[in-house]
Coordinates of C-alpha atoms in Angstrom, one line a residue:
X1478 CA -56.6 152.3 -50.1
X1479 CA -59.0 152.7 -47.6
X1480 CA -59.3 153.0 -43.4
X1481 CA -61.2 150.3 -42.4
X1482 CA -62.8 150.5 -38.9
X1483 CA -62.4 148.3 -35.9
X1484 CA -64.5 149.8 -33.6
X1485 CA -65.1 152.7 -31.6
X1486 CA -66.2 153.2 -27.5
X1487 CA -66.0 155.9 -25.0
X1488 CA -62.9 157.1 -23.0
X1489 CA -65.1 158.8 -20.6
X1490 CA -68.8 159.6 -20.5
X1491 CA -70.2 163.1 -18.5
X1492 CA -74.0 164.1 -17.9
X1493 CA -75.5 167.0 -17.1
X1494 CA -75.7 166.2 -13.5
X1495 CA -71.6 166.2 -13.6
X1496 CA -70.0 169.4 -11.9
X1497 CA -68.5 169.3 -14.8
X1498 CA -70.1 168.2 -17.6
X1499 CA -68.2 170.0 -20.5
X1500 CA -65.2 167.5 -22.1
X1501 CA -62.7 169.4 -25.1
X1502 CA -59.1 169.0 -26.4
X1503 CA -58.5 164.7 -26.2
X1504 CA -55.0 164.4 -26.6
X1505 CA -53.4 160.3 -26.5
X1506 CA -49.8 159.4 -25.7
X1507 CA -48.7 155.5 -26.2
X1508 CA -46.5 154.1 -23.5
X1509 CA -45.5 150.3 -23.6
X1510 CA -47.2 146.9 -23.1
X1511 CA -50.7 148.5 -24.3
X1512 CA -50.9 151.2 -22.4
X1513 CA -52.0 154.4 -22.9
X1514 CA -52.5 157.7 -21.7
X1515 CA -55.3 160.7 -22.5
X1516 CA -55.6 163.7 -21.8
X1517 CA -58.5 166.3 -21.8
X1518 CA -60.4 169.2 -20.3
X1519 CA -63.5 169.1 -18.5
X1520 CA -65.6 172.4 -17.6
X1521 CA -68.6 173.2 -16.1
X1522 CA -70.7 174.5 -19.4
X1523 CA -68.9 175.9 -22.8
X1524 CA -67.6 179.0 -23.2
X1525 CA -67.0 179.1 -19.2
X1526 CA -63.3 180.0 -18.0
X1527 CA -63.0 177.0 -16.3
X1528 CA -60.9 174.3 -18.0
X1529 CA -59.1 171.6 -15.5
X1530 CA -57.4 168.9 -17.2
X1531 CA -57.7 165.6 -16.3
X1532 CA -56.1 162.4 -17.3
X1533 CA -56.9 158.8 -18.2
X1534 CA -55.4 155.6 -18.8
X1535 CA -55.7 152.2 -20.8
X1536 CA -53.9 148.9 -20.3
X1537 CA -55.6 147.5 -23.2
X1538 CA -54.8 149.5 -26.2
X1539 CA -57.4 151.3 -25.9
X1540 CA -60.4 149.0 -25.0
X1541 CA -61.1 150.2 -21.9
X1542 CA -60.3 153.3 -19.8
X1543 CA -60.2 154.4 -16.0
X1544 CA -62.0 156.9 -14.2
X1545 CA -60.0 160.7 -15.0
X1546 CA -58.0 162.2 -12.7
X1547 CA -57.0 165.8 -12.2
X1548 CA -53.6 166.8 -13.2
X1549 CA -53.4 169.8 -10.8
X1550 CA -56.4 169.7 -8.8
X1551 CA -54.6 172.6 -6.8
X1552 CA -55.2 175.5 -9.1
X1553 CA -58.4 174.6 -10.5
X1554 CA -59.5 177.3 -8.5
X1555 CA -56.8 179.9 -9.5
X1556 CA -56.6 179.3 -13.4
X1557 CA -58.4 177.5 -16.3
X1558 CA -55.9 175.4 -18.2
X1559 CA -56.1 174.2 -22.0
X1560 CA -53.4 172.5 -23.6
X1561 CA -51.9 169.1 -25.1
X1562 CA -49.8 166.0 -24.2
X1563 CA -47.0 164.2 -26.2
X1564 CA -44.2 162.5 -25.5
X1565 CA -40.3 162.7 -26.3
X1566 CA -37.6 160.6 -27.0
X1567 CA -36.6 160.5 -24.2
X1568 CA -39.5 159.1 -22.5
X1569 CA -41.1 161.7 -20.6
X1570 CA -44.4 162.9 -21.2
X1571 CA -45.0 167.2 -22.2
X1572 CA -47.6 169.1 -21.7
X1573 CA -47.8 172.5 -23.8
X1574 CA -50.9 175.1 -23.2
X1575 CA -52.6 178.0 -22.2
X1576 CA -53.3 179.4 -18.6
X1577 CA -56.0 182.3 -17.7
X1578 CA -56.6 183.4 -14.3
X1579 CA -60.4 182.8 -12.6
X1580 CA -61.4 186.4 -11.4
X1581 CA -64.8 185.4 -11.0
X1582 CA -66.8 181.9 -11.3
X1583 CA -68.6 181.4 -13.7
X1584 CA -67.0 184.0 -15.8
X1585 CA -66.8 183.7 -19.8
X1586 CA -63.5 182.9 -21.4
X1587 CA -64.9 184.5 -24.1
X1588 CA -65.4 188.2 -25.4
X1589 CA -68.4 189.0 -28.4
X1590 CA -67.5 192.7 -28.8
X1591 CA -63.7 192.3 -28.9
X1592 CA -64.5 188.3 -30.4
X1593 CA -61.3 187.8 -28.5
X1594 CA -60.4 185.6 -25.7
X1595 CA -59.1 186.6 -21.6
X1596 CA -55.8 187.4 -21.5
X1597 CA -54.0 184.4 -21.2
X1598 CA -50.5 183.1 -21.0
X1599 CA -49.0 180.1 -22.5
X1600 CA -46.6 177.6 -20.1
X1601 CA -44.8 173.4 -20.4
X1602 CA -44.7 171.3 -18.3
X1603 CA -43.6 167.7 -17.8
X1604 CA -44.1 164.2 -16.7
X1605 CA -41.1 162.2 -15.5
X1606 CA -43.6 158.6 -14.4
X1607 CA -45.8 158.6 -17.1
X1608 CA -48.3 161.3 -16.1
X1609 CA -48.9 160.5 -12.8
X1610 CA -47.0 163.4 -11.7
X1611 CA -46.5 167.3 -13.4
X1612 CA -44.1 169.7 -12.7
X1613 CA -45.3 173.0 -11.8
X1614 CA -46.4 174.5 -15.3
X1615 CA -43.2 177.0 -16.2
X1616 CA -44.6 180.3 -18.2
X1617 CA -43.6 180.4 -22.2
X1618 CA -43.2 184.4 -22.4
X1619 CA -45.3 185.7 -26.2
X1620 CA -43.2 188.0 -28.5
X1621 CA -46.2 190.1 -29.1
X1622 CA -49.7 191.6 -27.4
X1623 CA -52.7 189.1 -27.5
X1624 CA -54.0 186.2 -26.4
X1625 CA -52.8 183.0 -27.3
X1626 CA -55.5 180.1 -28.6
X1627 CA -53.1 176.6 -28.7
X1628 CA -54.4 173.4 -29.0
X1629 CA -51.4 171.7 -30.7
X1630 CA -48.9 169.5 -28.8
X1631 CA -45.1 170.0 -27.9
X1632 CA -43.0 169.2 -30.5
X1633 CA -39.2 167.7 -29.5
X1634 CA -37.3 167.2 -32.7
X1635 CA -34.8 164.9 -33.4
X1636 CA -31.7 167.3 -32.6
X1637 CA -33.8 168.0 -29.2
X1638 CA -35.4 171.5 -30.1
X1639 CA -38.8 172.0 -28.4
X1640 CA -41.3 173.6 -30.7
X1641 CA -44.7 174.5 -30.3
X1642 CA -47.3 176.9 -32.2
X1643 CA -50.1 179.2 -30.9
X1644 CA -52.3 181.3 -33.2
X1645 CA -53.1 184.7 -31.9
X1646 CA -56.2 185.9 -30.5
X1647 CA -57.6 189.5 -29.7
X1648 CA -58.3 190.0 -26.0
X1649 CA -61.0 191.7 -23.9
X1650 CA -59.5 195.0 -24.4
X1651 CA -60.7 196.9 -27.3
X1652 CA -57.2 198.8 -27.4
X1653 CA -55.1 196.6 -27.8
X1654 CA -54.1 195.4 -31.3
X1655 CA -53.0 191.8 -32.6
X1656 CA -51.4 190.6 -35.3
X1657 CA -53.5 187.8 -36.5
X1658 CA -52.6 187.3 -40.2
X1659 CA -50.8 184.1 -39.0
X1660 CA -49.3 180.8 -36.8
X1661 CA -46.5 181.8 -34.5
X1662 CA -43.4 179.2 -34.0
X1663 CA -41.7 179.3 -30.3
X1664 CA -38.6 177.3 -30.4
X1665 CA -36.1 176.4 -27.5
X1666 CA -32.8 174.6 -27.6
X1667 CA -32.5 174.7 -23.4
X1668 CA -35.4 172.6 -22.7
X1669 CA -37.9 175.4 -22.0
X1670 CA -35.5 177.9 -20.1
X1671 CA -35.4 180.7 -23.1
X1672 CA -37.3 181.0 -26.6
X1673 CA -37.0 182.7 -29.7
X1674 CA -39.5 183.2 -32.6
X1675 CA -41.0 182.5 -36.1
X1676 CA -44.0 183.3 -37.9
X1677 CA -45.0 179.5 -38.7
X1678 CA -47.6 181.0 -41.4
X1679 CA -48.4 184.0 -43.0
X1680 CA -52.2 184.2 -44.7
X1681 CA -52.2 186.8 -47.9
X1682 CA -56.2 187.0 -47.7
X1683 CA -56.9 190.0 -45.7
X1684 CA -59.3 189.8 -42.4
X1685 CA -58.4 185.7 -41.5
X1686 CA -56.1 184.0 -39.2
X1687 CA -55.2 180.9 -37.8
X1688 CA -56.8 178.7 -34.9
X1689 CA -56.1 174.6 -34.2
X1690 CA -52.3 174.5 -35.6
X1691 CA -50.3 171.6 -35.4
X1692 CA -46.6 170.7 -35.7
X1693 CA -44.9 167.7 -35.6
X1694 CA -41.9 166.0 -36.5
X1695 CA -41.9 163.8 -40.0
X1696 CA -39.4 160.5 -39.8
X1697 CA -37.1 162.5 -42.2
X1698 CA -36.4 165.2 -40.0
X1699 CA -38.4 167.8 -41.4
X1700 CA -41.7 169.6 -39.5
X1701 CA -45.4 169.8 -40.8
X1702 CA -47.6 172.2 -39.9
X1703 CA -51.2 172.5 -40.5
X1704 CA -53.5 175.3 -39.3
X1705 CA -57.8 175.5 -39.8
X1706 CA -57.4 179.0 -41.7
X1707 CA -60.5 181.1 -40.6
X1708 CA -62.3 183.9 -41.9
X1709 CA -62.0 186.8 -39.3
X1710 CA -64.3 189.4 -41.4
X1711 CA -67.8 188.5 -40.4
X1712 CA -68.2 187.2 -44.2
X1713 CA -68.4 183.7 -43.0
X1714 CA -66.1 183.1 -46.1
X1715 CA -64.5 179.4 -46.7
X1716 CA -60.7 178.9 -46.7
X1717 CA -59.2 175.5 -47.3
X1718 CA -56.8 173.9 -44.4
X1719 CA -53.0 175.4 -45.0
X1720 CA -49.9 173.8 -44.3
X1721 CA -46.0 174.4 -44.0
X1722 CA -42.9 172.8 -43.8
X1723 CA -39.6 173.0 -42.4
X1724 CA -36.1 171.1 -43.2
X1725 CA -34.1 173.2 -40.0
X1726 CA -36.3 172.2 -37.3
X1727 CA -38.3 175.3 -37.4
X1728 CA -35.8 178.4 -38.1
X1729 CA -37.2 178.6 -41.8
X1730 CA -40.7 177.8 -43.1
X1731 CA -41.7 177.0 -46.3
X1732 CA -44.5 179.9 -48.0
X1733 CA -47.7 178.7 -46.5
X1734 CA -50.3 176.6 -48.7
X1735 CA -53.6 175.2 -49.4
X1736 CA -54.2 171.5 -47.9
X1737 CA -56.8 171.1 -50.8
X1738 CA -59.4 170.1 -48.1
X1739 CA -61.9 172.6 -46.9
X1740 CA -62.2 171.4 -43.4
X1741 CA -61.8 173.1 -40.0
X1742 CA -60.1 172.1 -36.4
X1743 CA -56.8 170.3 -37.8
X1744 CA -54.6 168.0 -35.9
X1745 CA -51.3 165.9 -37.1
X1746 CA -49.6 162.4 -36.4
X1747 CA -46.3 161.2 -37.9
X1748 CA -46.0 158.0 -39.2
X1749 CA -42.5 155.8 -39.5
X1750 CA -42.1 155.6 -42.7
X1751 CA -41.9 159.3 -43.6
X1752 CA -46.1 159.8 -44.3
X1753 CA -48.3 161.3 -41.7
X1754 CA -51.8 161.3 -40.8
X1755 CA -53.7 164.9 -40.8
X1756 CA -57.2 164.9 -39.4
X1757 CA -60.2 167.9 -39.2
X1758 CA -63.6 168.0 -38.1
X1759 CA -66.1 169.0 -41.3
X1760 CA -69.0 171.1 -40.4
X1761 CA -70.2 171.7 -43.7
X1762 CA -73.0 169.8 -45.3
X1763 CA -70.8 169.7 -48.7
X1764 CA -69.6 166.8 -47.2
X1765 CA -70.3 164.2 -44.6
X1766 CA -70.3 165.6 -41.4
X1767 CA -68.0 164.1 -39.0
X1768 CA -64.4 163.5 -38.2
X1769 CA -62.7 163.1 -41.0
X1770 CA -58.6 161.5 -41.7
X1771 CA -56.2 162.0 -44.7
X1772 CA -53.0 160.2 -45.4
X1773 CA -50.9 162.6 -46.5
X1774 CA -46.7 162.5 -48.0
X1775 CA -46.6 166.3 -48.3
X1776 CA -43.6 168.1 -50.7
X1777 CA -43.6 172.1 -50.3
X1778 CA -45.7 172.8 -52.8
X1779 CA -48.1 170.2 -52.8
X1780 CA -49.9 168.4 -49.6
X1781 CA -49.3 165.3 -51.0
X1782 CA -52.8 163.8 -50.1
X1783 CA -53.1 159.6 -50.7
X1784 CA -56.2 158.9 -49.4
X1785 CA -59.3 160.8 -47.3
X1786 CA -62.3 159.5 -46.1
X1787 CA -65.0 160.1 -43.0
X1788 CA -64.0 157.7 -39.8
X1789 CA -66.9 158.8 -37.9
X1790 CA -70.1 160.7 -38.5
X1791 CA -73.2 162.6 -37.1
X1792 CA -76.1 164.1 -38.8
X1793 CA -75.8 167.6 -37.6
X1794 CA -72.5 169.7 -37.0
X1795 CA -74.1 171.8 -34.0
X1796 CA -76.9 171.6 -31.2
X1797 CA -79.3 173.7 -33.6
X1798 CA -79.4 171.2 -35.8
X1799 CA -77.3 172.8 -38.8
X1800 CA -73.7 173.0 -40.5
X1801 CA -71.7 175.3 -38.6
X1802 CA -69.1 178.0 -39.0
X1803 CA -66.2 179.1 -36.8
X1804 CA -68.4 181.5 -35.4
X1805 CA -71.1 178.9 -34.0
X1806 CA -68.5 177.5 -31.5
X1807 CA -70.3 177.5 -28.5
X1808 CA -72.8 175.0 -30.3
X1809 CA -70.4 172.9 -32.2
X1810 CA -71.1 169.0 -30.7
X1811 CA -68.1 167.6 -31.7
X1812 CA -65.0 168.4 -32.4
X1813 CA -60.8 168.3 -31.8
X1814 CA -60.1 164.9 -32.9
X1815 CA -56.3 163.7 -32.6
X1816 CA -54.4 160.0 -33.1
X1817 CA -51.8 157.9 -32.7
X1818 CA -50.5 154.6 -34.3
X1819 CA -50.3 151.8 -32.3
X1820 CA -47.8 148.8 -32.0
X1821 CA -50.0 146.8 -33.3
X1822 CA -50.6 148.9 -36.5
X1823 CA -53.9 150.0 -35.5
X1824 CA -54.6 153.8 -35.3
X1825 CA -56.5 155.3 -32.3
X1826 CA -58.5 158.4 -33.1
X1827 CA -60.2 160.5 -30.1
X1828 CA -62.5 163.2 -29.6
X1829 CA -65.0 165.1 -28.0
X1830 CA -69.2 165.0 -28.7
X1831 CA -72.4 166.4 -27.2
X1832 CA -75.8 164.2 -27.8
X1833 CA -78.9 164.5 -25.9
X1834 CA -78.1 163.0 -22.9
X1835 CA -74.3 163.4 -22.2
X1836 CA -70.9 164.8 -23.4
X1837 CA -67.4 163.1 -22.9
X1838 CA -64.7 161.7 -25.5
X1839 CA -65.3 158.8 -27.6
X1840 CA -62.4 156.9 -29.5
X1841 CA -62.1 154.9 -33.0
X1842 CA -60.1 152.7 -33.8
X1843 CA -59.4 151.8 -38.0
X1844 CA -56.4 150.4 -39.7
X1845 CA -54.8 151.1 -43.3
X1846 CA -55.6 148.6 -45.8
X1847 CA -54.2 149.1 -49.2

């Protein structure tokens, strides 16, 4: 077994002369008739509280790609915005993030002393034409103090309960203490109007938490979850990627466990016949670094991995020229990757870089060949 690749290209290509240059979080939603939709941010330099998404489109499958377009250029001024799309079965389009406020331009989103992130909120929102339009984004209230850091998509599962997942993050303020030992599960059964909530994870090593957690519906009903598990002491210690499942759409989780692979940024697409696809960036020069993909048929206690291979490499995992650990982010020049399968088969992976002379989101395209 093997991915086999078809080809890879640009969804959209920034320079430096840009306003804003910066591109993070690709996220890909299939429609009909070939086309597509992406998703990502764009901000003036990293680390900058300044994220505006921005969408994209592709009636080709993929091939080619139109110029972005803000999503709500009206509060690019008022709040930095960071979050994912996916679709439901019903057709519409989601979008699930986080929102901070812009007190001042230019301002980091990012605090060394606290190494926690602005107080932020998380909010939905939704697309009823394809992404063309977006409902005002509707505020998702947190169970507990923090900040929230949420990459991961919107989850609707097949008996219409939204969930998503956030991993929590210390905030600017030196006082306030977070619970970080873990991924939090919101759920709703109203379509966004009132939440309750899990503990998604748990991680028994002391000093590490969660960042770039996934969920997302299996075609048997139950939901994976996968999480980059990070090292929060200073150590720079290595934890593999962890995982955990759930048979009643998120009011129970399975104990949390290792993936096996000792990657980082995770992100998750189901497959029809009950399999799914779990991809993570590798930073580490144990391996090839790149974007890497795993087929996976995962069973509670074991991640069920069929095949895993590198779809797309680089020679160096950060601008300095070196691998890189979670706390080198601000140099990292690639990262995030997510897919989706095709109707053709193929799978689309997509994801942002930084190279000499520009920044953007490329795309690859492979196929499964036993």
């Amino acid at each position: 077994m093997r991915f086999e690749p078809l080809g890879e290209g640009s969804i959209a290509r920034r320079t430096a002369s840009d306003a804003r240059p910066g591109a993070a979080g690709p996220r890909l939603v299939s429609l009909h008739d070939r086309r597509l939709l992406a998703t990502f941010m764009v901000q003036s330099r990293l680390g900058i509280n300044d994220f505006m998404p921005v969408r994209a489109r592709s009636r080709d499958g993929g091939w080619t790609w139109a110029e972005p377009k803000p999503l709500w250029p009206d509060l690019a001024d008022e709040f930095s915005l960071f979050g994912s799309i996916s679709s439901g079965p019903d057709g519409q389009v989601y979008f699930f993030g986080a929102r901070t406020p812009i007190d001042e331009p230019g301002e980091s989103l990012w605090s060394d002393a606290t190494k926690g992130l602005k107080q932020n909120e998380l909010f939905w929102s939704r697309s009823r034409d394809a992404g063309r339009s977006w409902s005002a984004p509707t505020v998702i209230p947190m169970p507990f103090p923090g900040s929230a850091e949420a990459p991961g998509p919107l989850c609707v599962t097949p008996g219409g309960r939204w969930v998503v997942c956030y991993s929590p993050y210390n905030t600017f303020d030196p006082q306030t203490t977070v619970e970080r030992n873990g991924v939090i599960a919101l759920l709703s059964d109203d379509r966004g109007q009132t939440w309750s909530h899990r503990w998604m994870m748990r991680f028994e090593e002391p000093d590490s938490g969660g960042a770039e957690a996934w969920v997302v519906a299996l075609a048997d009903g139950r939901l994976l979850a996968t999480s980059w598990h990070t090292d929060l002491s200073g150590a720079e210690r290595d934890f593999p990627n962890v995982y955990a499942l759930s048979s009643d759409e998120g009011s129970s989780w399975t104990p949390t466990r290792s993936t096996g692979i000792l990657g980082q940024t995770t992100a998750l697409t189901a497959l029809p016949d009950g399999r799914a696809l779990f991809l993570h960036t590798q930073r580490k020069q144990h391996a090839e670094i790149g974007i890497w993909m795993a087929l996976v048929n995962p069973t509670p206690d074991n991640f069920g991995i069929l095949h895993h291979q590198p779809i797309w490499q680089t020679p160096t995992a950060n601008r300095a020229g070196r691998e890189a650990t979670h706390s080198d982010w601000q140099q990292f020049n690639f990262g995030e990757p997510a897919a989706i399968l095709l109707d053709d088969g193929v799978i689309l992976i997509a994801f942002w870089y930084i190279d000499e002379d520009s920044s953007g989101v490329k795309y690859v395209k492979v196929k499964i060949v036993d």
